[in-house]
Tab-separated table of C-alpha atoms and ligand atoms in Angstrom:
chain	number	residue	atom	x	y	z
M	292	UNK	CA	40.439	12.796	43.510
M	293	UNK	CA	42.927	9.604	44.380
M	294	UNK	CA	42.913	6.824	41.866
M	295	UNK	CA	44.553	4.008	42.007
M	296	UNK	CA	46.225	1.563	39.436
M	297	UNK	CA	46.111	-1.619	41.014
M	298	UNK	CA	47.429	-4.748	39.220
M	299	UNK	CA	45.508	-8.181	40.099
M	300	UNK	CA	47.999	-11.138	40.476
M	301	UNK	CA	45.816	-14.460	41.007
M	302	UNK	CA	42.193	-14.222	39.285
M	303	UNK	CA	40.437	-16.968	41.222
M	304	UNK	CA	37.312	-16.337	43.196
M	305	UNK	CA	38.946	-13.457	45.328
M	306	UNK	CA	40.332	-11.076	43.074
M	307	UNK	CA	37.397	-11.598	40.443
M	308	UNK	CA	35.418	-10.212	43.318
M	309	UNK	CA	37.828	-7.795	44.017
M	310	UNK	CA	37.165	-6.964	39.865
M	311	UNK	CA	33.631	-6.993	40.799
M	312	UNK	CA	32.987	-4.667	43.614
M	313	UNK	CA	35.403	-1.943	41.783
M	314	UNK	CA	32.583	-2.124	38.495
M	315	UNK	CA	30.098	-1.831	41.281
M	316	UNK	CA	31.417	0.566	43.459
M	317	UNK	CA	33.695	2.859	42.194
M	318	UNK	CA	31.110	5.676	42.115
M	319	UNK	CA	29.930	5.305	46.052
M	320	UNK	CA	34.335	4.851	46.927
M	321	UNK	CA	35.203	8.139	45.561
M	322	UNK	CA	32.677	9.422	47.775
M	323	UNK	CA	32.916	7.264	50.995
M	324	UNK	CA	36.832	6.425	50.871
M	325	UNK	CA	38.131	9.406	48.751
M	326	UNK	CA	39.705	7.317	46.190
M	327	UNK	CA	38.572	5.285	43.347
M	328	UNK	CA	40.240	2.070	41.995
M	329	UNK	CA	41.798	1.701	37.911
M	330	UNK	CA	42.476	-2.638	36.856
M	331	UNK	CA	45.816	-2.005	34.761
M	332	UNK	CA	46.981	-5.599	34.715
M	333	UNK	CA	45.750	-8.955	35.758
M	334	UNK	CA	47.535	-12.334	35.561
M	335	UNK	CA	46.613	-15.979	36.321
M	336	UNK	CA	48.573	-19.205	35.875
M	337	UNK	CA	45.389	-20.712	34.752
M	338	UNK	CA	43.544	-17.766	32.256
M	339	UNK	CA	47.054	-15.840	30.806
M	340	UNK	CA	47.320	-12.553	31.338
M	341	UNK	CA	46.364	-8.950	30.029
M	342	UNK	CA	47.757	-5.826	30.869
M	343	UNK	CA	46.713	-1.659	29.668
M	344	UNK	CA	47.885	1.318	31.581
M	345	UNK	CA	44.600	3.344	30.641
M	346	UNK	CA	42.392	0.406	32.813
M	347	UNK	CA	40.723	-2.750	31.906
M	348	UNK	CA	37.043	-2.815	31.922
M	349	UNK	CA	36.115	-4.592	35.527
M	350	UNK	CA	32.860	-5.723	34.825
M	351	UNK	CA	33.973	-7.776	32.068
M	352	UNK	CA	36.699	-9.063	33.478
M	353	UNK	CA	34.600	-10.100	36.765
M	354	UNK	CA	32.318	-12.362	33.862
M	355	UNK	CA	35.244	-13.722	32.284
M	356	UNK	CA	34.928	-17.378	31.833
M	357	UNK	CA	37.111	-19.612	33.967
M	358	UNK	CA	38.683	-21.401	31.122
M	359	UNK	CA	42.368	-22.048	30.496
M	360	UNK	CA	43.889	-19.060	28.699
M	361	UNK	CA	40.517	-17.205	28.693
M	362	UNK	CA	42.635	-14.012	28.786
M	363	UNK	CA	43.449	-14.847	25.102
M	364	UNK	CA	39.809	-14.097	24.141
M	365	UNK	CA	39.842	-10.661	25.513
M	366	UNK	CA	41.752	-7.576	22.974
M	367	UNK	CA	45.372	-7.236	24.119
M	368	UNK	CA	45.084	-10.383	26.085
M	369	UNK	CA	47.265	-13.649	26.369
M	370	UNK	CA	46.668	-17.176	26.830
M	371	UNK	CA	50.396	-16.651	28.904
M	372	UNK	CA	50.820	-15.979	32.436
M	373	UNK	CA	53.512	-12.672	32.122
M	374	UNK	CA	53.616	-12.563	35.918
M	375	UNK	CA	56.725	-10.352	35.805
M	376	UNK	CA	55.786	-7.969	33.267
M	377	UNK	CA	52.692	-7.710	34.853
M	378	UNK	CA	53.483	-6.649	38.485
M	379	UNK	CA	56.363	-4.514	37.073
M	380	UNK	CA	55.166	-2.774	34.041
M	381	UNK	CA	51.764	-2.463	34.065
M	382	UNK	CA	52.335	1.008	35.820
M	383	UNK	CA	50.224	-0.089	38.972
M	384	UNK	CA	50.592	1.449	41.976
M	385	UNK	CA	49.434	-1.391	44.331
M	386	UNK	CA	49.304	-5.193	43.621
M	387	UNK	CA	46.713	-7.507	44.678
M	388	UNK	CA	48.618	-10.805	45.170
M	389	UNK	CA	45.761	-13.079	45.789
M	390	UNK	CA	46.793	-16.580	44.293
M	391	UNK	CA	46.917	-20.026	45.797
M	392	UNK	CA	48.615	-20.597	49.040
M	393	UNK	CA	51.569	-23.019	49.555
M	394	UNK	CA	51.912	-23.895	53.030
M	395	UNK	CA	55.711	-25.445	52.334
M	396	UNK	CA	57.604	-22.936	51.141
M	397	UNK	CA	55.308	-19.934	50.091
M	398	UNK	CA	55.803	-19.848	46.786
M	399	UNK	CA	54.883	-18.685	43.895
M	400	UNK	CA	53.359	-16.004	45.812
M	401	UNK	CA	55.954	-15.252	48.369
M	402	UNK	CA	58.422	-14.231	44.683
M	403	UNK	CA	55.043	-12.050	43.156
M	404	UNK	CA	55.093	-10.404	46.455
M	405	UNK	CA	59.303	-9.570	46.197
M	406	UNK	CA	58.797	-8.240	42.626
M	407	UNK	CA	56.147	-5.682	43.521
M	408	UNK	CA	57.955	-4.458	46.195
M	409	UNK	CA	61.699	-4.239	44.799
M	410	UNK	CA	59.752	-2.544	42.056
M	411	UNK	CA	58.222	-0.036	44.313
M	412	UNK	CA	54.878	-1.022	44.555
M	413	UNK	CA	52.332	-1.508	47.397
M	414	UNK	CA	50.974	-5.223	48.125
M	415	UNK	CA	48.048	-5.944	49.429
M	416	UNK	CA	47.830	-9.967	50.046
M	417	UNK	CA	45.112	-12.747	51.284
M	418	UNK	CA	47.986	-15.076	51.260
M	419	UNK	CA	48.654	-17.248	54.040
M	420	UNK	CA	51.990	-18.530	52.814
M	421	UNK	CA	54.132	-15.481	52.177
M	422	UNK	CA	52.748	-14.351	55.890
M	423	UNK	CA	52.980	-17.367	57.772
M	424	UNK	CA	56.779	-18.184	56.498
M	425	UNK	CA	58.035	-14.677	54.917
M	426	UNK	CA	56.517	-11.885	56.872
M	427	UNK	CA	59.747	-10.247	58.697
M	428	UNK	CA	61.352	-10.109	55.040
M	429	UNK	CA	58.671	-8.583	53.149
M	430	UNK	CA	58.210	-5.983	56.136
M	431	UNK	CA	61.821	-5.444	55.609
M	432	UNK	CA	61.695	-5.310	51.618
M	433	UNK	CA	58.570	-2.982	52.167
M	434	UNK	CA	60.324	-0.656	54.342
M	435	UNK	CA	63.473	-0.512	52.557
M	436	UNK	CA	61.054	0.267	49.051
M	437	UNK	CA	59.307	3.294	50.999
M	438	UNK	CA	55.596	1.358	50.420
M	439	UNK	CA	53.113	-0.706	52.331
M	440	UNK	CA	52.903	-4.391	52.220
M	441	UNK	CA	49.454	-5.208	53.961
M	442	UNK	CA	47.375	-8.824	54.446
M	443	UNK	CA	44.165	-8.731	56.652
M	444	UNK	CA	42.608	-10.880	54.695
M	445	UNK	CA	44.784	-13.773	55.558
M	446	UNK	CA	43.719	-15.242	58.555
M	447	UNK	CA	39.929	-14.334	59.020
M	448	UNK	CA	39.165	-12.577	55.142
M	449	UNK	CA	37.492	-9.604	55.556
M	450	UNK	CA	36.375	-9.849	59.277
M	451	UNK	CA	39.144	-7.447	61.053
M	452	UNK	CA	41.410	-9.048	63.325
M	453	UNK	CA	45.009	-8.409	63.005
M	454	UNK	CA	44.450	-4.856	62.364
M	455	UNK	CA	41.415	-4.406	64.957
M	456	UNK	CA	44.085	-5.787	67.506
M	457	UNK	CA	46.750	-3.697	66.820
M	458	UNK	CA	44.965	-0.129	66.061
M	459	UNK	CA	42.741	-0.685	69.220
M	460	UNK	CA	44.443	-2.908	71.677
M	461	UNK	CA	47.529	-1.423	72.274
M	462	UNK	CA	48.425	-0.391	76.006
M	463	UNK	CA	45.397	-3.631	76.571
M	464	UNK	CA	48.218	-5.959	76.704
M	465	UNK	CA	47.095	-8.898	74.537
M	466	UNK	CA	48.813	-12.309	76.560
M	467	UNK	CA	46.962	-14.893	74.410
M	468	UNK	CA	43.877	-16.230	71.899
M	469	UNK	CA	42.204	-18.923	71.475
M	470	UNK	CA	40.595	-19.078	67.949
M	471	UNK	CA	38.168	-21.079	65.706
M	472	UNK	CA	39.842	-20.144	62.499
M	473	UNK	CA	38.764	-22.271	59.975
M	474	UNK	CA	35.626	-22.759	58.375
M	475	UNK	CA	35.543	-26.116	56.764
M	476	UNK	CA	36.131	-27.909	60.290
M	477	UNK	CA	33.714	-25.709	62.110
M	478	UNK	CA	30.764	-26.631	59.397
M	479	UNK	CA	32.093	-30.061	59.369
M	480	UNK	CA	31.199	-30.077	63.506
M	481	UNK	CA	28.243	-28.497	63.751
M	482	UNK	CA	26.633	-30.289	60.685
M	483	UNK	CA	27.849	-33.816	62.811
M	484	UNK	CA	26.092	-32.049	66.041
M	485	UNK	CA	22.887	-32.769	63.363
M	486	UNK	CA	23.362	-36.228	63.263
M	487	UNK	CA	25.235	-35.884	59.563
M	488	UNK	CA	28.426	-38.169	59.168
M	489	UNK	CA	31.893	-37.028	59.028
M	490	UNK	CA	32.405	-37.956	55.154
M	491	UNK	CA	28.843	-36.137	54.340
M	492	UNK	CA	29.760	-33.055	56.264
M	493	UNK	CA	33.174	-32.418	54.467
M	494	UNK	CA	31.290	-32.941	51.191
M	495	UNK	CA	28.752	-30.572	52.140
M	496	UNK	CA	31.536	-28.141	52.662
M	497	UNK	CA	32.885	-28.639	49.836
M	498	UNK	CA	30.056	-28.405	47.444
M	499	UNK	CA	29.316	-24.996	49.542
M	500	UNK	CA	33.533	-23.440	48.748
M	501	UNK	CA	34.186	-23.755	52.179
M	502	UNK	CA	36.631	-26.480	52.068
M	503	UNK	CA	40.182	-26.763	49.932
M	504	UNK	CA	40.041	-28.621	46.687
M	505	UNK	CA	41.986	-31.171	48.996
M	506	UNK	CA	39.901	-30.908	52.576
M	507	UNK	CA	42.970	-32.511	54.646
M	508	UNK	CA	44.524	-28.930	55.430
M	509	UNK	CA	41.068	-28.197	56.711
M	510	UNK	CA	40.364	-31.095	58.880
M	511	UNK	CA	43.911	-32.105	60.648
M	512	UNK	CA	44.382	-28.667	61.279
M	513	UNK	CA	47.373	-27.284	58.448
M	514	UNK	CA	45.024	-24.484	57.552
M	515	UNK	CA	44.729	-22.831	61.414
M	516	UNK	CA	48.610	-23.393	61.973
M	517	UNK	CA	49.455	-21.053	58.906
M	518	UNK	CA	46.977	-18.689	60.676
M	519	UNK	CA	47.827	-19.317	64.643
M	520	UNK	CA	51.321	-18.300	63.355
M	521	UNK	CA	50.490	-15.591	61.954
M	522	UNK	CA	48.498	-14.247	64.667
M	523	UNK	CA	51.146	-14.796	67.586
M	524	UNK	CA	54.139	-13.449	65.128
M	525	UNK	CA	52.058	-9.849	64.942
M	526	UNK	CA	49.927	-9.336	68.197
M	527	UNK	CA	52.250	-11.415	70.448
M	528	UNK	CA	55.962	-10.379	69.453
M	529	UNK	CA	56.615	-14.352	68.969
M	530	UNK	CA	58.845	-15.629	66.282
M	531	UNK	CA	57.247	-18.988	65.779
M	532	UNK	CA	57.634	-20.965	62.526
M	533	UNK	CA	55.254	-23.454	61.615
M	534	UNK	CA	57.074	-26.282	62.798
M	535	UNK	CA	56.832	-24.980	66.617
M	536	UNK	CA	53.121	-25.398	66.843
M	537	UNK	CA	51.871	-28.678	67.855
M	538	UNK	CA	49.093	-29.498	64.990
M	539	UNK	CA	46.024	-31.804	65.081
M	540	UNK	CA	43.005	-31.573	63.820
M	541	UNK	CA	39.128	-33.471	63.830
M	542	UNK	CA	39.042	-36.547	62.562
M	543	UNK	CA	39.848	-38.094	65.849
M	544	UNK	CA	36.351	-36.502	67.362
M	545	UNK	CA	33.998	-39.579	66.799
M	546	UNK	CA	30.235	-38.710	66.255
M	547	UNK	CA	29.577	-40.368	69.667
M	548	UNK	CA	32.171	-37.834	71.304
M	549	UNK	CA	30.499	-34.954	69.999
M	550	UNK	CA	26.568	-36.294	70.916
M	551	UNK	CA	27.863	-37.051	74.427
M	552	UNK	CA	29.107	-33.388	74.490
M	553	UNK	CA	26.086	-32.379	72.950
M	554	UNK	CA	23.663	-33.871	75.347
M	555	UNK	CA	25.638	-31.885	78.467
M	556	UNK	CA	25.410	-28.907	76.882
M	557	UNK	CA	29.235	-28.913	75.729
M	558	UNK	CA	30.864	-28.473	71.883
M	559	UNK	CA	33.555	-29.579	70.198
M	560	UNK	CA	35.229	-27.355	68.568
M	561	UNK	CA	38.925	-27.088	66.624
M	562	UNK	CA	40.887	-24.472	68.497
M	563	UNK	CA	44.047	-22.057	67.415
M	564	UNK	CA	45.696	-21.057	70.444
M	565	UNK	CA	48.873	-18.945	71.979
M	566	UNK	CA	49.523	-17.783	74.979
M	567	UNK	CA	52.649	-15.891	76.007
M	568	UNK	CA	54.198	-16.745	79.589
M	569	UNK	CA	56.035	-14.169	82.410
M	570	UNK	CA	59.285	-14.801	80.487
M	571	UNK	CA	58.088	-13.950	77.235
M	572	UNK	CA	58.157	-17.226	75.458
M	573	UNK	CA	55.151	-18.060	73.278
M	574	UNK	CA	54.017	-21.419	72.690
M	575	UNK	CA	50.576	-21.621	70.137
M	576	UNK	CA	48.961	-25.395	69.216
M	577	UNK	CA	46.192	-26.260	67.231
M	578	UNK	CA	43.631	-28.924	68.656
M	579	UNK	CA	40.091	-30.194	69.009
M	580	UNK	CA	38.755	-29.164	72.160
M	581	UNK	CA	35.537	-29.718	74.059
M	582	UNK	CA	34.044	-26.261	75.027
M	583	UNK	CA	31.974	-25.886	78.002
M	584	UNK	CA	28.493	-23.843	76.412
M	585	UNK	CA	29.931	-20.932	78.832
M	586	UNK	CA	33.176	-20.730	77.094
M	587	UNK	CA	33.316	-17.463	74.259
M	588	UNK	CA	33.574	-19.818	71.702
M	589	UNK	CA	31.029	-22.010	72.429
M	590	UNK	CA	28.268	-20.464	70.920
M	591	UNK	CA	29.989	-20.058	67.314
M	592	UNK	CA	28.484	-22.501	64.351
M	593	UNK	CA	29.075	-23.360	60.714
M	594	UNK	CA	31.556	-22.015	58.475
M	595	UNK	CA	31.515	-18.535	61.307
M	596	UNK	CA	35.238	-18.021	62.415
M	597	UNK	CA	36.097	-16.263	65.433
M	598	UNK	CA	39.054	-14.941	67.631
M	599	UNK	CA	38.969	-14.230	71.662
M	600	UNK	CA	42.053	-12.059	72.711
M	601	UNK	CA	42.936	-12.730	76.245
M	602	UNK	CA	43.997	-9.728	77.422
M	603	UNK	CA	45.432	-7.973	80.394
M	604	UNK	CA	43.246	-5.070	81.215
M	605	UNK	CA	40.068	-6.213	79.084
M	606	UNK	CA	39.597	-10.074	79.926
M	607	UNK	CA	38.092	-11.660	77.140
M	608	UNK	CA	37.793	-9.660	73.811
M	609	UNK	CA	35.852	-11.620	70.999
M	610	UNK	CA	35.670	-10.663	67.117
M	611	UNK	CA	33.661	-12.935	64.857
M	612	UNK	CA	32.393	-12.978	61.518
M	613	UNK	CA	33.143	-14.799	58.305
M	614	UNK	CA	36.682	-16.482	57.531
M	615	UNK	CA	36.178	-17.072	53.781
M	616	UNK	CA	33.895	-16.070	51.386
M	617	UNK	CA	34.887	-14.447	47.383
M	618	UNK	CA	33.209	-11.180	48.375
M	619	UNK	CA	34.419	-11.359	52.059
M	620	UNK	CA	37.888	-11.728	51.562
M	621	UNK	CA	37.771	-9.371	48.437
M	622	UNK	CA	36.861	-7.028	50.878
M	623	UNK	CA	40.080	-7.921	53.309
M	624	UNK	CA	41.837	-6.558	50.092
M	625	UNK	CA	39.746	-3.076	50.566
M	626	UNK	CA	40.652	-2.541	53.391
M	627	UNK	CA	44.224	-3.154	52.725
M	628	UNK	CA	43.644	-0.010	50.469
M	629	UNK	CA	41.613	2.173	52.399
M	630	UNK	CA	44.550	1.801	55.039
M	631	UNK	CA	47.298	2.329	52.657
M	632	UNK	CA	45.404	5.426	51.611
M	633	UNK	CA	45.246	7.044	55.226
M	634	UNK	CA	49.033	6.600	55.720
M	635	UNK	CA	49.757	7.706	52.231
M	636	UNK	CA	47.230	11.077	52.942
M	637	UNK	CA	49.104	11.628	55.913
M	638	UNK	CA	52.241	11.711	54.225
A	69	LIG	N1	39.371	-23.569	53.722
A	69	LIG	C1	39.471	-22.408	54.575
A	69	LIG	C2	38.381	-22.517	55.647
A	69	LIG	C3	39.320	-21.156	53.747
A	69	LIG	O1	37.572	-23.456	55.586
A	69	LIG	O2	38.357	-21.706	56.564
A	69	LIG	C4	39.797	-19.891	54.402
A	69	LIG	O3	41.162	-19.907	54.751
């Protein structure tokens, strides 16, 4: 029986419930997913690190308290974040680079993700920033290293998009996508649709962990860029950087816009979009647009996040679910895993 040492780099809310569902589940993976998953490391700017090649007990580290250095309290741990040592020596096989993202330059992610990989190690990243602005070299590095480096998780968490598209649209001939790809302004519109104000709904977010610390990425549209990028770069061959997509976001849409809307049966929603013309340029904005209730995207409320492919051969194709969540985008990590277990069982 496959198991894994996996090394946990970033111990916020997704890789403690990536900590979580491996004390839970370990058991029911060997059976389901032939392979079962061994913590040898964990670091965090924040809580230190801690580090043992014979695996870390995951439902205690899942509880630990989020104080600074709480690492320090555990045997063997530190108060210090030994990001290198970590991710190099703690004898993992795959690292699960899940810290905050930077939507400037990618870092300090984009470097934990280099590491692993020079070192030989699979990555498995939520990460918006390494993808959005590093993605062609850390293919590259990844190839070059002989291992996989792997990030469903960061545009819709656990609901499958990038790899739904490419393992069962090929030959479909995807041309474009409009998406609602972020879950702050989506809650934020629908809660004004109420009658709630603009400043209430963001709070509401907020208080729910839908929102950033700092909501502006969410509302004037930063977040959906990093992700509209992302999207076009893998299903639609572009080579757009951030700075090509023409970003705004809500906070233009007045309250009597949207009741207007609402009374003729029409949303407002903030859309991700690409499209790729007959001579293969791709040009992708992000913008509030008013939906007709017939549209595929009409119909999707709250913090729900959703993406519909236009394609050649299909029309329309339309995956929803969840775009954040600690347990959700844990989960983007599994299947990460599961993946880089088929290839590596093919092998
Ligand atoms: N703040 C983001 C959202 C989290 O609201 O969708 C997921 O990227």
């Amino acid at each position: 029986m496959t198991e894994y040492k996996i090394a946990l780099v970033g111990f916020g809310g997704v890789n403690r419930g990536l900590a979580q569902l491996i004390a839970e589940r370990n058991p029911a993976w060997r059976k389901e997913l032939g392979f079962s998953l061994k913590i040898v490391g964990v670091t965090d700017l924040f809580l230190g690190s801690i580090m043992d090649r014979d695996g870390l007990d995951a439902a205690q580290l899942a509880r630990l308290p989020s104080v600074k250095g709480a690492f320090a309290e555990l045997a063997g741990g530190s108060a210090e974040a030994f990001n290198e040592t970590i991710i190099k020596q703690s004898g993992a096989d795959i690292v699960a680079e899940a810290t905050f993202t930077n939507p400037v330059d990618g870092e300090p992610a984009t470097t934990f993700c280099r590491w692993a990989l020079e070192a030989g190690k699979h990555v498995v990243t939520t990460n918006k920033g390494p993808i959005a602005l590093h993605a062609e070299e850390l293919k590259a590095l990844a190839g070059r290293n002989g291992v996989a480096f792997e990030y469903e998780g960061s545009v819709m968490s656990g609901t499958p998009v990038i790899r739904m598209a490419r393992e069962t649209l090929p030959g479909a001939s995807i041309i474009g996508f409009e998406g609602i790809l972020n879950g702050t302004s989506n809650y934020v519109l629908t809660r004004m649709e109420e009658g709630l104000s603009f400043t209430d709904a963001v709070g509401k977010a907020q208080e729910l962990g839908y929102a950033e610390a700092d909501p502006t990425a969410d509302v004037e549209g930063h977040d959906v860029r990093l992700k509209v990028v992302i999207l076009a770069n893998e299903l639609l061959g572009a080579k757009l950087r951030t700075s090509d997509v023409h970003c705004s976001g809500i906070t233009q849409v007045s309250a009597a816009d949207i009741e207007s809307a609402r009374q003729r049966g029409a949303r407002w929603k903030l859309i991700g979009s690409a499209s790729r013309a007959a001579d293969g340029a791709v040009s992708a904005s992000v913008e509030a647009r008013l939906l007709e209730g017939s549209h595929p995207l009409a119909g999707i409320s709250g913090a729900t996040n959703a993406v519909s492919f236009d394609t050649e051969l299909l029309g329309k194709v339309t995956v929803s679910g969840p775009g954040a969540g600690r347990i959700e985008t844990a989960f983007a990590l599994l299947s990460d895993i599961v993946a880089i277990h088929t290839s590596v069982s093919k092998r």
